[in-house]
PDB file of C-alpha atoms and ligand atoms in Angstrom:
ATOM      1  CA  MET A  69    -120.609  25.220 -77.186  1.00 48.00           C
ATOM      2  CA  ASP A  70    -123.974  24.134 -78.529  1.00 63.00           C
ATOM      3  CA  ASP A  71    -125.847  25.320 -75.475  1.00 75.00           C
ATOM      4  CA  ALA A  72    -124.195  28.711 -76.018  1.00 93.00           C
ATOM      5  CA  HIS A  73    -126.480  31.666 -76.557  1.00 97.00           C
ATOM      6  CA  ARG A  74    -126.961  32.426 -80.220  1.00 98.00           C
ATOM      7  CA  VAL A  75    -126.197  35.926 -81.375  1.00 98.00           C
ATOM      8  CA  GLY A  76    -127.066  37.446 -84.730  1.00 98.00           C
ATOM      9  CA  VAL A  77    -124.946  40.356 -85.933  1.00 99.00           C
ATOM     10  CA  LEU A  78    -126.098  43.135 -88.259  1.00 98.00           C
ATOM     11  CA  LEU A  79    -123.392  45.195 -89.923  1.00 98.00           C
ATOM     12  CA  SER A  80    -122.843  47.552 -92.842  1.00 98.00           C
ATOM     13  CA  GLY A  81    -119.062  47.779 -93.106  1.00 98.00           C
ATOM     14  CA  ARG A  82    -115.702  46.417 -92.058  1.00 97.00           C
ATOM     15  CA  GLY A  83    -116.971  44.410 -89.084  1.00 98.00           C
ATOM     16  CA  SER A  84    -114.205  44.917 -86.522  1.00 98.00           C
ATOM     17  CA  ASN A  85    -116.726  44.935 -83.675  1.00 98.00           C
ATOM     18  CA  PHE A  86    -118.252  41.726 -85.011  1.00 98.00           C
ATOM     19  CA  LEU A  87    -114.766  40.165 -84.959  1.00 98.00           C
ATOM     20  CA  ALA A  88    -114.090  41.414 -81.433  1.00 98.00           C
ATOM     21  CA  LEU A  89    -117.328  39.790 -80.278  1.00 98.00           C
ATOM     22  CA  HIS A  90    -116.624  36.563 -82.143  1.00 98.00           C
ATOM     23  CA  GLU A  91    -113.098  36.304 -80.756  1.00 97.00           C
ATOM     24  CA  ALA A  92    -114.252  36.919 -77.189  1.00 98.00           C
ATOM     25  CA  MET A  93    -116.782  34.098 -77.332  1.00 97.00           C
ATOM     26  CA  GLY A  94    -116.065  30.810 -75.657  1.00 88.00           C
ATOM     27  CA  PRO A  95    -116.194  29.023 -72.323  1.00 80.00           C
ATOM     28  CA  GLY A  96    -115.222  31.308 -69.474  1.00 82.00           C
ATOM     29  CA  GLU A  97    -115.567  34.395 -71.641  1.00 93.00           C
ATOM     30  CA  VAL A  98    -118.747  35.352 -73.477  1.00 97.00           C
ATOM     31  CA  PRO A  99    -120.921  32.202 -73.387  1.00 96.00           C
ATOM     32  CA  ALA A 100    -122.335  32.699 -76.857  1.00 98.00           C
ATOM     33  CA  ARG A 101    -121.628  32.148 -80.513  1.00 97.00           C
ATOM     34  CA  VAL A 102    -122.333  34.222 -83.587  1.00 98.00           C
ATOM     35  CA  ALA A 103    -124.989  32.166 -85.373  1.00 98.00           C
ATOM     36  CA  VAL A 104    -125.415  34.463 -88.365  1.00 98.00           C
ATOM     37  CA  VAL A 105    -124.253  37.770 -89.813  1.00 99.00           C
ATOM     38  CA  VAL A 106    -126.572  39.879 -91.967  1.00 98.00           C
ATOM     39  CA  SER A 107    -125.739  43.071 -93.822  1.00 98.00           C
ATOM     40  CA  ASN A 108    -127.709  45.666 -95.718  1.00 98.00           C
ATOM     41  CA  VAL A 109    -124.575  46.225 -97.851  1.00 98.00           C
ATOM     42  CA  ALA A 110    -123.676  43.412-100.267  1.00 97.00           C
ATOM     43  CA  GLU A 111    -119.988  44.410-100.399  1.00 98.00           C
ATOM     44  CA  ALA A 112    -119.553  44.876 -96.641  1.00 98.00           C
ATOM     45  CA  PRO A 113    -116.112  43.432 -95.743  1.00 98.00           C
ATOM     46  CA  GLY A 114    -117.648  42.079 -92.534  1.00 98.00           C
ATOM     47  CA  LEU A 115    -119.596  39.499 -94.560  1.00 98.00           C
ATOM     48  CA  GLU A 116    -116.399  37.991 -95.953  1.00 98.00           C
ATOM     49  CA  LYS A 117    -114.808  38.058 -92.501  1.00 98.00           C
ATOM     50  CA  ALA A 118    -117.748  35.981 -91.261  1.00 98.00           C
ATOM     51  CA  ARG A 119    -117.732  33.518 -94.151  1.00 98.00           C
ATOM     52  CA  SER A 120    -114.009  32.905 -93.857  1.00 98.00           C
ATOM     53  CA  ARG A 121    -114.636  31.902 -90.251  1.00 98.00           C
ATOM     54  CA  GLY A 122    -117.425  29.516 -91.192  1.00 98.00           C
ATOM     55  CA  ILE A 123    -120.237  31.760 -89.986  1.00 98.00           C
ATOM     56  CA  PRO A 124    -123.314  31.971 -92.241  1.00 98.00           C
ATOM     57  CA  ALA A 125    -123.481  35.479 -93.699  1.00 98.00           C
ATOM     58  CA  PHE A 126    -126.136  37.059 -95.890  1.00 98.00           C
ATOM     59  CA  ALA A 127    -126.700  40.341 -97.674  1.00 98.00           C
ATOM     60  CA  GLU A 128    -130.196  41.800 -97.653  1.00 98.00           C
ATOM     61  CA  PRO A 129    -129.767  45.146 -99.431  1.00 98.00           C
ATOM     62  CA  ARG A 130    -132.629  47.595 -99.608  1.00 96.00           C
ATOM     63  CA  ALA A 131    -132.568  47.443-103.441  1.00 97.00           C
ATOM     64  CA  ALA A 132    -133.448  43.735-103.372  1.00 97.00           C
ATOM     65  CA  HIS A 133    -136.708  44.405-101.553  1.00 98.00           C
ATOM     66  CA  SER A 134    -139.868  46.386-102.257  1.00 97.00           C
ATOM     67  CA  SER A 135    -139.664  48.494 -99.075  1.00 97.00           C
ATOM     68  CA  VAL A 136    -137.550  49.114 -95.986  1.00 96.00           C
ATOM     69  CA  ALA A 137    -140.082  47.096 -94.006  1.00 97.00           C
ATOM     70  CA  ALA A 138    -139.667  44.133 -96.389  1.00 98.00           C
ATOM     71  CA  GLN A 139    -135.885  44.386 -96.184  1.00 98.00           C
ATOM     72  CA  GLU A 140    -135.982  44.409 -92.388  1.00 98.00           C
ATOM     73  CA  GLU A 141    -138.399  41.469 -92.393  1.00 98.00           C
ATOM     74  CA  ALA A 142    -135.902  39.558 -94.569  1.00 98.00           C
ATOM     75  CA  MET A 143    -133.158  40.321 -92.042  1.00 98.00           C
ATOM     76  CA  ALA A 144    -135.428  39.220 -89.198  1.00 98.00           C
ATOM     77  CA  SER A 145    -136.140  35.946 -91.045  1.00 98.00           C
ATOM     78  CA  ARG A 146    -132.415  35.257 -91.414  1.00 98.00           C
ATOM     79  CA  LEU A 147    -131.959  35.875 -87.700  1.00 98.00           C
ATOM     80  CA  ARG A 148    -134.875  33.617 -86.750  1.00 98.00           C
ATOM     81  CA  GLU A 149    -133.784  30.845 -89.127  1.00 98.00           C
ATOM     82  CA  HIS A 150    -130.465  30.744 -87.313  1.00 98.00           C
ATOM     83  CA  GLY A 151    -132.036  30.870 -83.872  1.00 98.00           C
ATOM     84  CA  ALA A 152    -130.645  34.257 -82.854  1.00 98.00           C
ATOM     85  CA  GLU A 153    -131.766  35.147 -79.320  1.00 98.00           C
ATOM     86  CA  TRP A 154    -129.777  38.358 -79.267  1.00 98.00           C
ATOM     87  CA  VAL A 155    -129.114  40.854 -82.059  1.00 98.00           C
ATOM     88  CA  CYS A 156    -125.887  42.871 -81.928  1.00 98.00           C
ATOM     89  CA  LEU A 157    -125.672  45.873 -84.210  1.00 98.00           C
ATOM     90  CA  ALA A 158    -122.018  46.272 -85.100  1.00 98.00           C
ATOM     91  CA  GLY A 159    -121.686  49.244 -87.392  1.00 98.00           C
ATOM     92  CA  TYR A 160    -125.192  48.780 -88.822  1.00 98.00           C
ATOM     93  CA  MET A 161    -125.670  52.197 -90.369  1.00 94.00           C
ATOM     94  CA  ARG A 162    -129.478  52.401 -90.579  1.00 94.00           C
ATOM     95  CA  ILE A 163    -132.123  53.137 -88.004  1.00 94.00           C
ATOM     96  CA  LEU A 164    -134.234  50.033 -87.538  1.00 96.00           C
ATOM     97  CA  GLY A 165    -137.970  50.373 -87.993  1.00 96.00           C
ATOM     98  CA  PRO A 166    -140.589  49.716 -85.311  1.00 96.00           C
ATOM     99  CA  ASP A 167    -141.542  46.246 -86.576  1.00 96.00           C
ATOM    100  CA  PHE A 168    -137.983  44.990 -86.305  1.00 97.00           C
ATOM    101  CA  VAL A 169    -137.486  46.574 -82.891  1.00 97.00           C
ATOM    102  CA  ARG A 170    -140.757  45.027 -81.681  1.00 97.00           C
ATOM    103  CA  ALA A 171    -139.795  41.584 -82.999  1.00 97.00           C
ATOM    104  CA  PHE A 172    -136.578  41.528 -80.952  1.00 97.00           C
ATOM    105  CA  ARG A 173    -137.477  44.003 -78.222  1.00 94.00           C
ATOM    106  CA  GLY A 174    -135.128  44.008 -75.276  1.00 95.00           C
ATOM    107  CA  ARG A 175    -132.682  41.759 -77.114  1.00 98.00           C
ATOM    108  CA  ILE A 176    -131.071  44.262 -79.522  1.00 98.00           C
ATOM    109  CA  LEU A 177    -127.778  45.920 -78.600  1.00 98.00           C
ATOM    110  CA  ASN A 178    -125.835  48.640 -80.382  1.00 98.00           C
ATOM    111  CA  ILE A 179    -122.381  50.138 -79.993  1.00 98.00           C
ATOM    112  CA  HIS A 180    -121.912  53.849 -80.536  1.00 98.00           C
ATOM    113  CA  PRO A 181    -118.598  55.767 -80.621  1.00 98.00           C
ATOM    114  CA  SER A 182    -119.419  58.437 -78.034  1.00 98.00           C
ATOM    115  CA  LEU A 183    -120.445  58.702 -74.415  1.00 98.00           C
ATOM    116  CA  LEU A 184    -124.185  58.864 -74.955  1.00 98.00           C
ATOM    117  CA  PRO A 185    -126.348  60.875 -74.642  1.00 98.00           C
ATOM    118  CA  SER A 186    -123.654  63.155 -76.097  1.00 98.00           C
ATOM    119  CA  PHE A 187    -123.248  63.026 -79.854  1.00 98.00           C
ATOM    120  CA  PRO A 188    -125.835  60.542 -81.145  1.00 97.00           C
ATOM    121  CA  GLY A 189    -126.160  59.904 -84.854  1.00 96.00           C
ATOM    122  CA  LEU A 190    -123.515  60.016 -87.555  1.00 96.00           C
ATOM    123  CA  HIS A 191    -119.887  61.173 -87.181  1.00 98.00           C
ATOM    124  CA  ALA A 192    -119.898  61.009 -83.389  1.00 98.00           C
ATOM    125  CA  GLN A 193    -116.123  61.448 -83.194  1.00 98.00           C
ATOM    126  CA  ARG A 194    -116.269  64.534 -85.449  1.00 98.00           C
ATOM    127  CA  GLN A 195    -119.066  65.940 -83.280  1.00 98.00           C
ATOM    128  CA  ALA A 196    -116.976  65.364 -80.137  1.00 98.00           C
ATOM    129  CA  LEU A 197    -113.940  67.148 -81.596  1.00 98.00           C
ATOM    130  CA  ALA A 198    -116.032  70.042 -82.862  1.00 98.00           C
ATOM    131  CA  HIS A 199    -117.639  70.453 -79.445  1.00 98.00           C
ATOM    132  CA  GLY A 200    -114.265  70.480 -77.719  1.00 98.00           C
ATOM    133  CA  VAL A 201    -114.901  67.779 -75.142  1.00 98.00           C
ATOM    134  CA  LYS A 202    -111.821  66.511 -73.297  1.00 98.00           C
ATOM    135  CA  ILE A 203    -113.186  63.015 -72.725  1.00 98.00           C
ATOM    136  CA  SER A 204    -115.120  60.833 -75.127  1.00 98.00           C
ATOM    137  CA  GLY A 205    -115.585  57.096 -75.459  1.00 99.00           C
ATOM    138  CA  CYS A 206    -118.084  54.470 -76.478  1.00 98.00           C
ATOM    139  CA  THR A 207    -121.436  53.193 -75.326  1.00 98.00           C
ATOM    140  CA  VAL A 208    -123.145  49.821 -75.605  1.00 98.00           C
ATOM    141  CA  HIS A 209    -126.869  50.288 -75.224  1.00 98.00           C
ATOM    142  CA  PHE A 210    -130.201  48.606 -75.795  1.00 98.00           C
ATOM    143  CA  VAL A 211    -131.930  49.591 -78.999  1.00 97.00           C
ATOM    144  CA  ASP A 212    -135.409  51.051 -78.918  1.00 94.00           C
ATOM    145  CA  GLU A 213    -137.241  53.278 -81.397  1.00 90.00           C
ATOM    146  CA  SER A 214    -135.140  56.321 -80.495  1.00 90.00           C
ATOM    147  CA  LEU A 215    -131.852  57.327 -82.143  1.00 88.00           C
ATOM    148  CA  ASP A 216    -129.041  55.869 -80.000  1.00 90.00           C
ATOM    149  CA  GLY A 217    -131.305  56.409 -77.009  1.00 92.00           C
ATOM    150  CA  GLY A 218    -132.003  53.059 -75.290  1.00 96.00           C
ATOM    151  CA  PRO A 219    -130.806  52.058 -71.798  1.00 98.00           C
ATOM    152  CA  ILE A 220    -127.006  52.040 -71.382  1.00 98.00           C
ATOM    153  CA  VAL A 221    -125.250  48.742 -70.598  1.00 98.00           C
ATOM    154  CA  VAL A 222    -121.527  49.641 -70.638  1.00 98.00           C
ATOM    155  CA  GLN A 223    -119.490  52.774 -71.329  1.00 98.00           C
ATOM    156  CA  ARG A 224    -115.731  53.194 -71.651  1.00 99.00           C
ATOM    157  CA  ALA A 225    -113.982  56.567 -71.719  1.00 98.00           C
ATOM    158  CA  VAL A 226    -110.907  57.816 -73.575  1.00 98.00           C
ATOM    159  CA  PRO A 227    -109.073  61.159 -73.420  1.00 98.00           C
ATOM    160  CA  VAL A 228    -109.361  63.621 -76.286  1.00 98.00           C
ATOM    161  CA  TYR A 229    -106.040  65.334 -77.050  1.00 98.00           C
ATOM    162  CA  ASP A 230    -105.629  68.804 -78.512  1.00 98.00           C
ATOM    163  CA  ARG A 231    -103.876  67.537 -81.606  1.00 98.00           C
ATOM    164  CA  ASP A 232    -106.268  64.654 -82.325  1.00 98.00           C
ATOM    165  CA  SER A 233    -107.565  64.226 -85.847  1.00 98.00           C
ATOM    166  CA  GLU A 234    -110.940  62.569 -86.292  1.00 98.00           C
ATOM    167  CA  HIS A 235    -109.049  59.423 -87.293  1.00 98.00           C
ATOM    168  CA  ASP A 236    -106.868  59.511 -84.147  1.00 98.00           C
ATOM    169  CA  LEU A 237    -109.897  59.797 -81.903  1.00 98.00           C
ATOM    170  CA  ALA A 238    -111.856  57.148 -83.808  1.00 98.00           C
ATOM    171  CA  GLU A 239    -108.957  54.682 -83.459  1.00 98.00           C
ATOM    172  CA  ARG A 240    -108.599  55.348 -79.724  1.00 98.00           C
ATOM    173  CA  ILE A 241    -112.319  54.860 -79.222  1.00 99.00           C
ATOM    174  CA  LEU A 242    -112.393  51.740 -81.419  1.00 98.00           C
ATOM    175  CA  THR A 243    -109.845  50.019 -79.175  1.00 98.00           C
ATOM    176  CA  GLU A 244    -112.267  50.532 -76.287  1.00 98.00           C
ATOM    177  CA  GLU A 245    -115.255  49.463 -78.392  1.00 98.00           C
ATOM    178  CA  HIS A 246    -113.587  46.099 -78.899  1.00 98.00           C
ATOM    179  CA  ARG A 247    -113.452  45.695 -75.110  1.00 98.00           C
ATOM    180  CA  ALA A 248    -116.830  47.206 -74.295  1.00 98.00           C
ATOM    181  CA  TYR A 249    -118.999  45.085 -76.588  1.00 98.00           C
ATOM    182  CA  PRO A 250    -117.830  41.680 -75.311  1.00 98.00           C
ATOM    183  CA  GLU A 251    -117.976  43.010 -71.740  1.00 98.00           C
ATOM    184  CA  ALA A 252    -121.568  44.179 -72.180  1.00 98.00           C
ATOM    185  CA  LEU A 253    -122.737  40.934 -73.746  1.00 98.00           C
ATOM    186  CA  ARG A 254    -120.930  38.824 -71.159  1.00 97.00           C
ATOM    187  CA  ARG A 255    -122.486  40.737 -68.281  1.00 97.00           C
ATOM    188  CA  LEU A 256    -125.976  40.509 -69.762  1.00 98.00           C
ATOM    189  CA  LEU A 257    -125.621  36.764 -70.305  1.00 97.00           C
ATOM    190  CA  VAL A 258    -123.874  35.891 -67.067  1.00 95.00           C
ATOM    191  CA  GLU A 259    -125.045  38.341 -64.420  1.00 96.00           C
ATOM    192  CA  GLY A 260    -128.509  39.071 -63.145  1.00 93.00           C
ATOM    193  CA  TRP A 261    -129.832  42.419 -64.347  1.00 97.00           C
ATOM    194  CA  ARG A 262    -133.013  44.409 -64.690  1.00 97.00           C
ATOM    195  CA  ILE A 263    -134.045  47.683 -66.239  1.00 96.00           C
ATOM    196  CA  GLU A 264    -135.299  50.360 -63.822  1.00 96.00           C
ATOM    197  CA  GLY A 265    -136.545  53.319 -65.805  1.00 93.00           C
ATOM    198  CA  ARG A 266    -133.627  54.092 -68.060  1.00 95.00           C
ATOM    199  CA  ARG A 267    -131.069  52.295 -65.905  1.00 97.00           C
ATOM    200  CA  VAL A 268    -129.631  48.849 -66.502  1.00 98.00           C
ATOM    201  CA  VAL A 269    -128.978  47.584 -62.975  1.00 98.00           C
ATOM    202  CA  PHE A 270    -126.734  44.540 -62.548  1.00 97.00           C
ATOM    203  CA  GLY A 271    -126.960  42.094 -59.676  1.00 92.00           C
ATOM    204  CA  SER A 272    -130.042  40.115 -58.714  1.00 73.00           C
TER     205      SER A 272
HETATM  206  C1  LIG B   6    -117.916  51.674 -84.908  1.00 86.72           C
HETATM  207  O1  LIG B   6    -117.223  52.867 -84.602  1.00 86.72           O
HETATM  208  C2  LIG B   6    -119.240  51.663 -84.207  1.00 86.72           C
HETATM  209  O2  LIG B   6    -119.221  52.258 -82.955  1.00 86.72           O
HETATM  210  C3  LIG B   6    -120.115  52.447 -85.142  1.00 86.72           C
HETATM  211  O3  LIG B   6    -119.681  52.073 -86.439  1.00 86.72           O
HETATM  212  C4  LIG B   6    -118.339  51.639 -86.378  1.00 86.72           C
HETATM  213  C5  LIG B   6    -118.303  50.263 -86.932  1.00 86.72           C
HETATM  214  O4  LIG B   6    -116.997  49.753 -87.071  1.00 86.72           O
HETATM  215  N1  LIG B   6    -121.515  52.189 -84.874  1.00 86.72           N
HETATM  216  P1  LIG B   6    -116.792  48.215 -87.397  1.00 86.72           P
HETATM  217  O5  LIG B   6    -117.544  47.925 -88.698  1.00 86.72           O
HETATM  218  O6  LIG B   6    -117.291  47.410 -86.251  1.00 86.72           O
HETATM  219  O7  LIG B   6    -115.308  48.061 -87.597  1.00 86.72           O
END
């Protein structure tokens, strides 16, 4: 596994997408390993999930640094120190600044709980219910300076039922998130691909 691609994960909360990625990694699946987990939230449960699996995990909260830029530089240093080639945002609840995006450009992925470009930003499931859509889902996309706006790698759809609560819909989408993120990373690592305009096109 040591020639596996090294992935750094940024998270702010429970870390179920981080775990889904970690558990999908291995020969024949996603040829990568999570080299480091970094959080902007010291109490994020995802940090403990990483440590208990022997993965180095660090908190770099905003309050420990003089500016957002300094905090993001500290996160970038942690990623570099652990050789991260790819950065997977897994419930990282801040918009990354231009310096961070530039440092890892084209190698940052995010997962969002809607079919983008519908419902970017916070509370995507609540937005979907309020709008009355009948289908929602999740999107894995490249991160650029825009809000949830980079090229789309993988999407998975779920039905929205009349009696759904926000929690019901979030749970249904989360099940698909846990499939979509490993699928997206596997395809990017294993298949040929290129970006044409906004489109991620697979196949060489
Ligand atoms: C997921 O719904 C993800 O799409 C969104 O934040 C949530 C994170 O959940 N960006 P978890 O921490 O991975 O369990």
